[in-house]
């Protein structure tokens, strides 16, 4: 029993005529008659008495009309409630992102949000980790997007992973380990490394992990910029620490380096995460859209 056939029946009841109902529905009268007959066959009940003087409802038709009218009223009321709900989903959604973070999935989620809730004004701002924490604490932003290593206990509410990543090492093309699919810590013994002078987050974790496993970094080359780090690693055939397997982060270095994840499990400090308050339903929906975007493009 499809909705169109029921709608056709109600139009015939409303107009009291097959021909008038067909005109209002912009279909032919024979088509309308066939649909009503098919509906009667499905219900095993005649709905109309057809006489030369006109049509009238049978007892079964009267019952069906009464019940379907109630259903249509409830559907209309539900539609009004849903429209009101959509109207209520208005306001602003301010998203703060740490500089140099992968933004693909945030932008995709913002596009979905605007399509579903055109009354919501979405803004995306780049800022430092310190600015991000201050803005979130002061309720100037609804969502703080950063690596998990930077989202500490100072962030109230929920912290959800948008995308899981793993720390990695960049291996120069002339290095003996280039092309190695599965690194082991024994492979790294005696190697020389390049790292950032003021490393934070995932690099700090990696350094701590190496030291616990007896891999010395005392002879590591330190530098201040990512460009310097990559150049030194390539020129001196060293392994570069830092970075993660986030999407295309090192695509421009593929001519000079291969990548290998650091051989450890349970690392989540590099994960791309978002902090938000669950009471903010618009923010919660946005987080879902961002995770959906990642799942569609693993």
PDB file of C-alpha atoms in Angstrom:
ATOM      1  CA  UNK A   1       0.000   0.000   0.000  1.00  0.00           C
ATOM      2  CA  UNK A   2       1.903   3.007  -1.266  1.00  0.00           C
ATOM      3  CA  UNK A   3       1.518   6.634  -0.244  1.00  0.00           C
ATOM      4  CA  UNK A   4       0.499   7.835  -3.727  1.00  0.00           C
ATOM      5  CA  UNK A   5      -2.469   5.459  -3.906  1.00  0.00           C
ATOM      6  CA  UNK A   6      -3.676   6.600  -0.487  1.00  0.00           C
ATOM      7  CA  UNK A   7      -3.234  10.225  -1.545  1.00  0.00           C
ATOM      8  CA  UNK A   8      -5.248   9.555  -4.723  1.00  0.00           C
ATOM      9  CA  UNK A   9      -8.036   8.013  -2.628  1.00  0.00           C
ATOM     10  CA  UNK A  10      -8.150  11.052  -0.353  1.00  0.00           C
ATOM     11  CA  UNK A  11      -8.324  13.398  -3.360  1.00  0.00           C
ATOM     12  CA  UNK A  12     -11.312  11.489  -4.751  1.00  0.00           C
ATOM     13  CA  UNK A  13     -12.998  11.781  -1.355  1.00  0.00           C
ATOM     14  CA  UNK A  14     -12.202  15.494  -1.236  1.00  0.00           C
ATOM     15  CA  UNK A  15     -13.541  16.301  -4.705  1.00  0.00           C
ATOM     16  CA  UNK A  16     -16.306  13.691  -4.808  1.00  0.00           C
ATOM     17  CA  UNK A  17     -15.341  12.917  -8.402  1.00  0.00           C
ATOM     18  CA  UNK A  18     -12.738  10.823 -10.205  1.00  0.00           C
ATOM     19  CA  UNK A  19     -12.487  13.352 -13.021  1.00  0.00           C
ATOM     20  CA  UNK A  20     -12.000  16.349 -10.704  1.00  0.00           C
ATOM     21  CA  UNK A  21      -9.465  14.476  -8.615  1.00  0.00           C
ATOM     22  CA  UNK A  22      -7.536  13.508 -11.757  1.00  0.00           C
ATOM     23  CA  UNK A  23      -7.376  17.172 -12.809  1.00  0.00           C
ATOM     24  CA  UNK A  24      -6.012  18.272  -9.415  1.00  0.00           C
ATOM     25  CA  UNK A  25      -3.473  15.448  -9.417  1.00  0.00           C
ATOM     26  CA  UNK A  26      -2.412  16.112 -13.040  1.00  0.00           C
ATOM     27  CA  UNK A  27      -2.940  12.494 -14.058  1.00  0.00           C
ATOM     28  CA  UNK A  28      -5.403  10.868 -16.431  1.00  0.00           C
ATOM     29  CA  UNK A  29      -8.733   9.593 -15.133  1.00  0.00           C
ATOM     30  CA  UNK A  30      -8.062   6.004 -16.340  1.00  0.00           C
ATOM     31  CA  UNK A  31      -4.760   6.005 -14.445  1.00  0.00           C
ATOM     32  CA  UNK A  32      -6.503   7.234 -11.305  1.00  0.00           C
ATOM     33  CA  UNK A  33      -9.221   4.600 -11.651  1.00  0.00           C
ATOM     34  CA  UNK A  34      -6.644   1.819 -12.037  1.00  0.00           C
ATOM     35  CA  UNK A  35      -4.772   2.951  -8.923  1.00  0.00           C
ATOM     36  CA  UNK A  36      -7.971   3.033  -6.840  1.00  0.00           C
ATOM     37  CA  UNK A  37      -9.007  -0.422  -8.080  1.00  0.00           C
ATOM     38  CA  UNK A  38      -5.534  -1.758  -7.210  1.00  0.00           C
ATOM     39  CA  UNK A  39      -5.877  -0.249  -3.725  1.00  0.00           C
ATOM     40  CA  UNK A  40      -9.296  -1.872  -3.287  1.00  0.00           C
ATOM     41  CA  UNK A  41      -7.862  -5.231  -4.395  1.00  0.00           C
ATOM     42  CA  UNK A  42      -5.033  -4.890  -1.866  1.00  0.00           C
ATOM     43  CA  UNK A  43      -7.512  -4.064   0.907  1.00  0.00           C
ATOM     44  CA  UNK A  44      -9.955  -6.740  -0.297  1.00  0.00           C
ATOM     45  CA  UNK A  45     -12.661  -4.117   0.157  1.00  0.00           C
ATOM     46  CA  UNK A  46     -14.593  -1.843  -2.186  1.00  0.00           C
ATOM     47  CA  UNK A  47     -14.017   1.764  -1.175  1.00  0.00           C
ATOM     48  CA  UNK A  48     -16.532   3.484  -3.470  1.00  0.00           C
ATOM     49  CA  UNK A  49     -20.019   2.775  -4.691  1.00  0.00           C
ATOM     50  CA  UNK A  50     -20.024   3.771  -8.358  1.00  0.00           C
ATOM     51  CA  UNK A  51     -23.422   4.805  -9.734  1.00  0.00           C
ATOM     52  CA  UNK A  52     -24.567   6.760 -12.744  1.00  0.00           C
ATOM     53  CA  UNK A  53     -25.420   9.620 -10.399  1.00  0.00           C
ATOM     54  CA  UNK A  54     -21.918   9.727  -8.889  1.00  0.00           C
ATOM     55  CA  UNK A  55     -19.783   8.007  -6.296  1.00  0.00           C
ATOM     56  CA  UNK A  56     -20.109   7.531  -2.559  1.00  0.00           C
ATOM     57  CA  UNK A  57     -18.053   5.816   0.100  1.00  0.00           C
ATOM     58  CA  UNK A  58     -18.856   2.267   1.146  1.00  0.00           C
ATOM     59  CA  UNK A  59     -18.754   1.398   4.872  1.00  0.00           C
ATOM     60  CA  UNK A  60     -15.227   0.125   4.291  1.00  0.00           C
ATOM     61  CA  UNK A  61     -14.377   3.333   2.429  1.00  0.00           C
ATOM     62  CA  UNK A  62     -15.685   5.453   5.303  1.00  0.00           C
ATOM     63  CA  UNK A  63     -13.528   3.535   7.817  1.00  0.00           C
ATOM     64  CA  UNK A  64     -10.455   3.769   5.598  1.00  0.00           C
ATOM     65  CA  UNK A  65     -11.027   7.495   5.040  1.00  0.00           C
ATOM     66  CA  UNK A  66     -11.456   8.151   8.769  1.00  0.00           C
ATOM     67  CA  UNK A  67      -8.264   6.336   9.757  1.00  0.00           C
ATOM     68  CA  UNK A  68      -6.149   7.665   6.887  1.00  0.00           C
ATOM     69  CA  UNK A  69      -7.286  11.223   7.618  1.00  0.00           C
ATOM     70  CA  UNK A  70      -5.988  10.844  11.171  1.00  0.00           C
ATOM     71  CA  UNK A  71      -2.685   9.495   9.869  1.00  0.00           C
ATOM     72  CA  UNK A  72      -2.352  12.392   7.422  1.00  0.00           C
ATOM     73  CA  UNK A  73      -3.044  14.879  10.212  1.00  0.00           C
ATOM     74  CA  UNK A  74      -0.340  13.282  12.352  1.00  0.00           C
ATOM     75  CA  UNK A  75       2.082  13.341   9.414  1.00  0.00           C
ATOM     76  CA  UNK A  76       1.335  17.011   8.821  1.00  0.00           C
ATOM     77  CA  UNK A  77       1.890  17.790  12.506  1.00  0.00           C
ATOM     78  CA  UNK A  78       5.160  15.839  12.464  1.00  0.00           C
ATOM     79  CA  UNK A  79       6.336  17.721   9.382  1.00  0.00           C
ATOM     80  CA  UNK A  80       5.604  21.032  11.114  1.00  0.00           C
ATOM     81  CA  UNK A  81       7.569  19.921  14.176  1.00  0.00           C
ATOM     82  CA  UNK A  82      10.515  18.882  12.013  1.00  0.00           C
ATOM     83  CA  UNK A  83      10.478  22.256  10.245  1.00  0.00           C
ATOM     84  CA  UNK A  84      10.425  24.022  13.591  1.00  0.00           C
ATOM     85  CA  UNK A  85      13.324  21.868  14.761  1.00  0.00           C
ATOM     86  CA  UNK A  86      15.333  22.829  11.689  1.00  0.00           C
ATOM     87  CA  UNK A  87      14.543  26.495  12.301  1.00  0.00           C
ATOM     88  CA  UNK A  88      15.822  26.085  15.849  1.00  0.00           C
ATOM     89  CA  UNK A  89      19.123  24.749  14.504  1.00  0.00           C
ATOM     90  CA  UNK A  90      20.409  28.230  13.889  1.00  0.00           C
ATOM     91  CA  UNK A  91      23.210  30.239  15.336  1.00  0.00           C
ATOM     92  CA  UNK A  92      26.975  29.978  15.045  1.00  0.00           C
ATOM     93  CA  UNK A  93      29.565  27.238  15.175  1.00  0.00           C
ATOM     94  CA  UNK A  94      33.109  28.490  15.755  1.00  0.00           C
ATOM     95  CA  UNK A  95      35.882  25.974  15.105  1.00  0.00           C
ATOM     96  CA  UNK A  96      39.430  26.629  16.217  1.00  0.00           C
ATOM     97  CA  UNK A  97      42.223  24.676  14.505  1.00  0.00           C
ATOM     98  CA  UNK A  98      45.896  24.639  15.375  1.00  0.00           C
ATOM     99  CA  UNK A  99      48.053  26.008  12.574  1.00  0.00           C
ATOM    100  CA  UNK A 100      49.426  23.515  10.046  1.00  0.00           C
ATOM    101  CA  UNK A 101      46.858  20.861  10.950  1.00  0.00           C
ATOM    102  CA  UNK A 102      45.332  18.743   8.131  1.00  0.00           C
ATOM    103  CA  UNK A 103      42.052  20.479   7.322  1.00  0.00           C
ATOM    104  CA  UNK A 104      40.437  18.246   4.665  1.00  0.00           C
ATOM    105  CA  UNK A 105      37.915  16.561   6.932  1.00  0.00           C
ATOM    106  CA  UNK A 106      37.061  19.727   8.845  1.00  0.00           C
ATOM    107  CA  UNK A 107      36.177  21.515   5.604  1.00  0.00           C
ATOM    108  CA  UNK A 108      34.170  18.524   4.357  1.00  0.00           C
ATOM    109  CA  UNK A 109      32.233  18.413   7.617  1.00  0.00           C
ATOM    110  CA  UNK A 110      31.591  22.172   7.381  1.00  0.00           C
ATOM    111  CA  UNK A 111      30.129  21.710   3.892  1.00  0.00           C
ATOM    112  CA  UNK A 112      27.830  18.959   5.156  1.00  0.00           C
ATOM    113  CA  UNK A 113      26.767  21.136   8.094  1.00  0.00           C
ATOM    114  CA  UNK A 114      25.904  24.063   5.820  1.00  0.00           C
ATOM    115  CA  UNK A 115      23.915  21.798   3.501  1.00  0.00           C
ATOM    116  CA  UNK A 116      21.890  20.271   6.334  1.00  0.00           C
ATOM    117  CA  UNK A 117      21.579  23.395   8.489  1.00  0.00           C
ATOM    118  CA  UNK A 118      21.772  26.492   6.281  1.00  0.00           C
ATOM    119  CA  UNK A 119      20.843  28.688   9.244  1.00  0.00           C
ATOM    120  CA  UNK A 120      24.050  27.779  11.085  1.00  0.00           C
ATOM    121  CA  UNK A 121      26.944  30.168  10.486  1.00  0.00           C
ATOM    122  CA  UNK A 122      30.183  28.161  10.489  1.00  0.00           C
ATOM    123  CA  UNK A 123      33.569  29.832  11.024  1.00  0.00           C
ATOM    124  CA  UNK A 124      37.010  28.182  10.985  1.00  0.00           C
ATOM    125  CA  UNK A 125      39.975  29.943  12.598  1.00  0.00           C
ATOM    126  CA  UNK A 126      43.651  28.996  12.718  1.00  0.00           C
ATOM    127  CA  UNK A 127      45.557  29.699  15.938  1.00  0.00           C
ATOM    128  CA  UNK A 128      48.425  28.478  18.076  1.00  0.00           C
ATOM    129  CA  UNK A 129      47.915  25.749  20.681  1.00  0.00           C
ATOM    130  CA  UNK A 130      48.000  28.377  23.441  1.00  0.00           C
ATOM    131  CA  UNK A 131      45.426  30.559  21.693  1.00  0.00           C
ATOM    132  CA  UNK A 132      43.291  27.486  21.051  1.00  0.00           C
ATOM    133  CA  UNK A 133      43.247  26.530  24.736  1.00  0.00           C
ATOM    134  CA  UNK A 134      42.485  30.096  25.845  1.00  0.00           C
ATOM    135  CA  UNK A 135      39.692  30.558  23.285  1.00  0.00           C
ATOM    136  CA  UNK A 136      38.068  27.243  24.222  1.00  0.00           C
ATOM    137  CA  UNK A 137      38.238  28.009  27.947  1.00  0.00           C
ATOM    138  CA  UNK A 138      36.665  31.425  27.317  1.00  0.00           C
ATOM    139  CA  UNK A 139      33.874  29.879  25.178  1.00  0.00           C
ATOM    140  CA  UNK A 140      35.000  31.880  22.157  1.00  0.00           C
ATOM    141  CA  UNK A 141      35.095  28.696  20.071  1.00  0.00           C
ATOM    142  CA  UNK A 142      32.801  25.666  20.177  1.00  0.00           C
ATOM    143  CA  UNK A 143      35.307  23.113  18.894  1.00  0.00           C
ATOM    144  CA  UNK A 144      39.079  22.925  19.418  1.00  0.00           C
ATOM    145  CA  UNK A 145      40.841  20.839  16.756  1.00  0.00           C
ATOM    146  CA  UNK A 146      44.376  19.702  17.556  1.00  0.00           C
ATOM    147  CA  UNK A 147      46.554  16.646  18.032  1.00  0.00           C
ATOM    148  CA  UNK A 148      45.706  14.654  21.147  1.00  0.00           C
ATOM    149  CA  UNK A 149      49.100  15.437  22.677  1.00  0.00           C
ATOM    150  CA  UNK A 150      48.001  19.085  23.001  1.00  0.00           C
ATOM    151  CA  UNK A 151      44.486  18.433  24.313  1.00  0.00           C
ATOM    152  CA  UNK A 152      45.136  17.892  28.014  1.00  0.00           C
ATOM    153  CA  UNK A 153      43.087  18.032  31.191  1.00  0.00           C
ATOM    154  CA  UNK A 154      42.587  21.786  30.701  1.00  0.00           C
ATOM    155  CA  UNK A 155      39.991  20.967  28.048  1.00  0.00           C
ATOM    156  CA  UNK A 156      36.585  20.321  29.565  1.00  0.00           C
ATOM    157  CA  UNK A 157      33.868  18.314  27.814  1.00  0.00           C
ATOM    158  CA  UNK A 158      34.537  15.508  25.351  1.00  0.00           C
ATOM    159  CA  UNK A 159      37.712  14.847  23.386  1.00  0.00           C
ATOM    160  CA  UNK A 160      36.984  12.664  20.364  1.00  0.00           C
ATOM    161  CA  UNK A 161      39.351  11.214  17.805  1.00  0.00           C
ATOM    162  CA  UNK A 162      38.606  12.415  14.290  1.00  0.00           C
ATOM    163  CA  UNK A 163      41.417  10.474  12.644  1.00  0.00           C
ATOM    164  CA  UNK A 164      43.929   8.013  14.038  1.00  0.00           C
ATOM    165  CA  UNK A 165      47.537   8.544  13.012  1.00  0.00           C
ATOM    166  CA  UNK A 166      50.888   6.999  13.887  1.00  0.00           C
ATOM    167  CA  UNK A 167      54.299   8.563  14.442  1.00  0.00           C
ATOM    168  CA  UNK A 168      56.723   7.936  11.618  1.00  0.00           C
ATOM    169  CA  UNK A 169      60.301   8.258  10.522  1.00  0.00           C
ATOM    170  CA  UNK A 170      61.418   9.743   7.209  1.00  0.00           C
ATOM    171  CA  UNK A 171      64.090   7.638   5.518  1.00  0.00           C
ATOM    172  CA  UNK A 172      66.309   9.226   2.796  1.00  0.00           C
ATOM    173  CA  UNK A 173      66.409   7.391  -0.516  1.00  0.00           C
ATOM    174  CA  UNK A 174      70.131   6.605  -0.172  1.00  0.00           C
ATOM    175  CA  UNK A 175      69.740   5.129   3.295  1.00  0.00           C
ATOM    176  CA  UNK A 176      70.113   1.377   3.802  1.00  0.00           C
ATOM    177  CA  UNK A 177      66.680   1.204   5.446  1.00  0.00           C
ATOM    178  CA  UNK A 178      64.912   2.872   2.524  1.00  0.00           C
ATOM    179  CA  UNK A 179      62.082   0.666   1.319  1.00  0.00           C
ATOM    180  CA  UNK A 180      61.887  -1.335   4.548  1.00  0.00           C
ATOM    181  CA  UNK A 181      58.244  -2.192   5.102  1.00  0.00           C
ATOM    182  CA  UNK A 182      58.448  -3.190   8.767  1.00  0.00           C
ATOM    183  CA  UNK A 183      60.977  -1.480  10.993  1.00  0.00           C
ATOM    184  CA  UNK A 184      62.137  -2.966  14.261  1.00  0.00           C
ATOM    185  CA  UNK A 185      63.851  -1.079  17.063  1.00  0.00           C
ATOM    186  CA  UNK A 186      66.966  -3.147  16.429  1.00  0.00           C
ATOM    187  CA  UNK A 187      67.086  -1.554  12.947  1.00  0.00           C
ATOM    188  CA  UNK A 188      67.414   1.865  14.569  1.00  0.00           C
ATOM    189  CA  UNK A 189      70.327   1.079  16.855  1.00  0.00           C
ATOM    190  CA  UNK A 190      73.422   3.103  15.909  1.00  0.00           C
ATOM    191  CA  UNK A 191      71.534   5.347  13.459  1.00  0.00           C
ATOM    192  CA  UNK A 192      71.855   9.119  13.486  1.00  0.00           C
ATOM    193  CA  UNK A 193      68.711  11.221  13.655  1.00  0.00           C
ATOM    194  CA  UNK A 194      67.520  14.727  12.835  1.00  0.00           C
ATOM    195  CA  UNK A 195      64.886  16.311  15.066  1.00  0.00           C
ATOM    196  CA  UNK A 196      63.382  19.658  15.930  1.00  0.00           C
ATOM    197  CA  UNK A 197      65.148  21.622  18.658  1.00  0.00           C
ATOM    198  CA  UNK A 198      61.959  22.418  20.532  1.00  0.00           C
ATOM    199  CA  UNK A 199      59.980  19.338  19.726  1.00  0.00           C
ATOM    200  CA  UNK A 200      56.571  18.918  21.304  1.00  0.00           C
ATOM    201  CA  UNK A 201      53.752  16.393  21.295  1.00  0.00           C
ATOM    202  CA  UNK A 202      54.522  13.384  19.135  1.00  0.00           C
ATOM    203  CA  UNK A 203      58.260  14.116  18.851  1.00  0.00           C
ATOM    204  CA  UNK A 204      58.587  14.316  22.652  1.00  0.00           C
ATOM    205  CA  UNK A 205      56.811  10.971  22.884  1.00  0.00           C
ATOM    206  CA  UNK A 206      59.117   9.429  20.268  1.00  0.00           C
ATOM    207  CA  UNK A 207      62.263  10.687  21.986  1.00  0.00           C
ATOM    208  CA  UNK A 208      61.043   9.329  25.329  1.00  0.00           C
ATOM    209  CA  UNK A 209      60.226   5.983  23.735  1.00  0.00           C
ATOM    210  CA  UNK A 210      63.659   5.740  22.073  1.00  0.00           C
ATOM    211  CA  UNK A 211      65.482   6.580  25.289  1.00  0.00           C
ATOM    212  CA  UNK A 212      63.574   3.908  27.218  1.00  0.00           C
ATOM    213  CA  UNK A 213      64.609   1.345  24.613  1.00  0.00           C
ATOM    214  CA  UNK A 214      68.252   2.377  24.693  1.00  0.00           C
ATOM    215  CA  UNK A 215      68.379   4.183  21.356  1.00  0.00           C
ATOM    216  CA  UNK A 216      70.721   7.119  21.830  1.00  0.00           C
ATOM    217  CA  UNK A 217      69.844  10.543  20.466  1.00  0.00           C
ATOM    218  CA  UNK A 218      72.815  12.386  21.966  1.00  0.00           C
ATOM    219  CA  UNK A 219      74.408  12.786  18.525  1.00  0.00           C
ATOM    220  CA  UNK A 220      71.145  13.827  16.857  1.00  0.00           C
ATOM    221  CA  UNK A 221      71.221  16.892  14.630  1.00  0.00           C
ATOM    222  CA  UNK A 222      68.795  19.532  15.922  1.00  0.00           C
ATOM    223  CA  UNK A 223      67.177  22.272  13.885  1.00  0.00           C
ATOM    224  CA  UNK A 224      64.551  24.995  14.211  1.00  0.00           C
ATOM    225  CA  UNK A 225      62.367  24.564  11.135  1.00  0.00           C
ATOM    226  CA  UNK A 226      60.755  21.685   9.304  1.00  0.00           C
ATOM    227  CA  UNK A 227      62.472  22.704   6.060  1.00  0.00           C
ATOM    228  CA  UNK A 228      65.862  22.567   7.770  1.00  0.00           C
ATOM    229  CA  UNK A 229      65.006  19.188   9.298  1.00  0.00           C
ATOM    230  CA  UNK A 230      64.184  17.676   5.907  1.00  0.00           C
ATOM    231  CA  UNK A 231      67.178  19.221   4.159  1.00  0.00           C
ATOM    232  CA  UNK A 232      69.647  18.002   6.790  1.00  0.00           C
ATOM    233  CA  UNK A 233      68.176  14.503   6.793  1.00  0.00           C
ATOM    234  CA  UNK A 234      68.538  14.270   3.014  1.00  0.00           C
ATOM    235  CA  UNK A 235      72.044  15.822   2.868  1.00  0.00           C
ATOM    236  CA  UNK A 236      73.532  13.796   5.727  1.00  0.00           C
ATOM    237  CA  UNK A 237      71.558  10.574   5.132  1.00  0.00           C
ATOM    238  CA  UNK A 238      69.975  10.664   8.579  1.00  0.00           C
ATOM    239  CA  UNK A 239      66.589   9.506   9.807  1.00  0.00           C
ATOM    240  CA  UNK A 240      64.161  12.355  10.506  1.00  0.00           C
ATOM    241  CA  UNK A 241      61.982  12.115  13.621  1.00  0.00           C
ATOM    242  CA  UNK A 242      58.672  13.917  13.858  1.00  0.00           C
ATOM    243  CA  UNK A 243      55.471  14.014  11.965  1.00  0.00           C
ATOM    244  CA  UNK A 244      52.824  11.376  11.554  1.00  0.00           C
ATOM    245  CA  UNK A 245      50.958   9.436   8.935  1.00  0.00           C
ATOM    246  CA  UNK A 246      48.318  12.122   8.511  1.00  0.00           C
ATOM    247  CA  UNK A 247      46.996  12.603   4.955  1.00  0.00           C
ATOM    248  CA  UNK A 248      49.583  13.807   2.427  1.00  0.00           C
ATOM    249  CA  UNK A 249      51.537  15.694   5.082  1.00  0.00           C
ATOM    250  CA  UNK A 250      54.820  14.852   3.381  1.00  0.00           C
ATOM    251  CA  UNK A 251      53.701  14.428  -0.208  1.00  0.00           C
ATOM    252  CA  UNK A 252      56.203  17.045  -1.420  1.00  0.00           C
ATOM    253  CA  UNK A 253      59.083  15.055   0.121  1.00  0.00           C
ATOM    254  CA  UNK A 254      58.286  11.769  -1.646  1.00  0.00           C
ATOM    255  CA  UNK A 255      61.073  12.387  -4.182  1.00  0.00           C
ATOM    256  CA  UNK A 256      63.658  12.328  -1.399  1.00  0.00           C
ATOM    257  CA  UNK A 257      62.212  10.177   1.370  1.00  0.00           C
ATOM    258  CA  UNK A 258      60.362   7.015   2.172  1.00  0.00           C
ATOM    259  CA  UNK A 259      58.294   6.668   5.336  1.00  0.00           C
ATOM    260  CA  UNK A 260      58.001   4.008   8.013  1.00  0.00           C
ATOM    261  CA  UNK A 261      55.856   4.036  11.100  1.00  0.00           C
ATOM    262  CA  UNK A 262      57.611   3.802  14.418  1.00  0.00           C
ATOM    263  CA  UNK A 263      57.392   0.185  15.631  1.00  0.00           C
ATOM    264  CA  UNK A 264      55.152   0.626  18.633  1.00  0.00           C
ATOM    265  CA  UNK A 265      51.506   0.049  19.428  1.00  0.00           C
ATOM    266  CA  UNK A 266      48.964   2.030  21.392  1.00  0.00           C
ATOM    267  CA  UNK A 267      50.329   5.413  20.337  1.00  0.00           C
ATOM    268  CA  UNK A 268      47.574   7.990  20.152  1.00  0.00           C
ATOM    269  CA  UNK A 269      49.305  11.262  20.931  1.00  0.00           C
ATOM    270  CA  UNK A 270      49.403  12.162  17.248  1.00  0.00           C
ATOM    271  CA  UNK A 271      45.717  11.464  16.638  1.00  0.00           C
ATOM    272  CA  UNK A 272      43.721  14.338  15.173  1.00  0.00           C
ATOM    273  CA  UNK A 273      41.119  15.134  17.836  1.00  0.00           C
ATOM    274  CA  UNK A 274      38.401  17.627  18.661  1.00  0.00           C
ATOM    275  CA  UNK A 275      37.326  18.947  22.046  1.00  0.00           C
ATOM    276  CA  UNK A 276      33.720  20.080  22.463  1.00  0.00           C
ATOM    277  CA  UNK A 277      30.919  20.203  25.008  1.00  0.00           C
ATOM    278  CA  UNK A 278      28.348  17.416  24.446  1.00  0.00           C
ATOM    279  CA  UNK A 279      25.547  19.798  25.433  1.00  0.00           C
ATOM    280  CA  UNK A 280      26.315  21.708  22.227  1.00  0.00           C
ATOM    281  CA  UNK A 281      24.254  19.603  19.813  1.00  0.00           C
ATOM    282  CA  UNK A 282      25.458  21.485  16.724  1.00  0.00           C
ATOM    283  CA  UNK A 283      29.082  20.802  17.667  1.00  0.00           C
ATOM    284  CA  UNK A 284      28.261  17.143  18.334  1.00  0.00           C
ATOM    285  CA  UNK A 285      26.713  16.831  14.872  1.00  0.00           C
ATOM    286  CA  UNK A 286      29.756  18.466  13.309  1.00  0.00           C
ATOM    287  CA  UNK A 287      32.075  15.945  14.987  1.00  0.00           C
ATOM    288  CA  UNK A 288      29.960  13.120  13.557  1.00  0.00           C
ATOM    289  CA  UNK A 289      30.171  14.607  10.052  1.00  0.00           C
ATOM    290  CA  UNK A 290      33.963  14.915  10.359  1.00  0.00           C
ATOM    291  CA  UNK A 291      34.317  11.287  11.444  1.00  0.00           C
ATOM    292  CA  UNK A 292      31.986  10.185   8.644  1.00  0.00           C
ATOM    293  CA  UNK A 293      34.230  12.039   6.164  1.00  0.00           C
ATOM    294  CA  UNK A 294      37.264  10.137   7.466  1.00  0.00           C
ATOM    295  CA  UNK A 295      35.464   6.780   7.292  1.00  0.00           C
ATOM    296  CA  UNK A 296      34.495   7.419   3.672  1.00  0.00           C
ATOM    297  CA  UNK A 297      38.088   8.320   2.778  1.00  0.00           C
ATOM    298  CA  UNK A 298      40.321   6.132   4.947  1.00  0.00           C
TER     299      UNK A 298
END
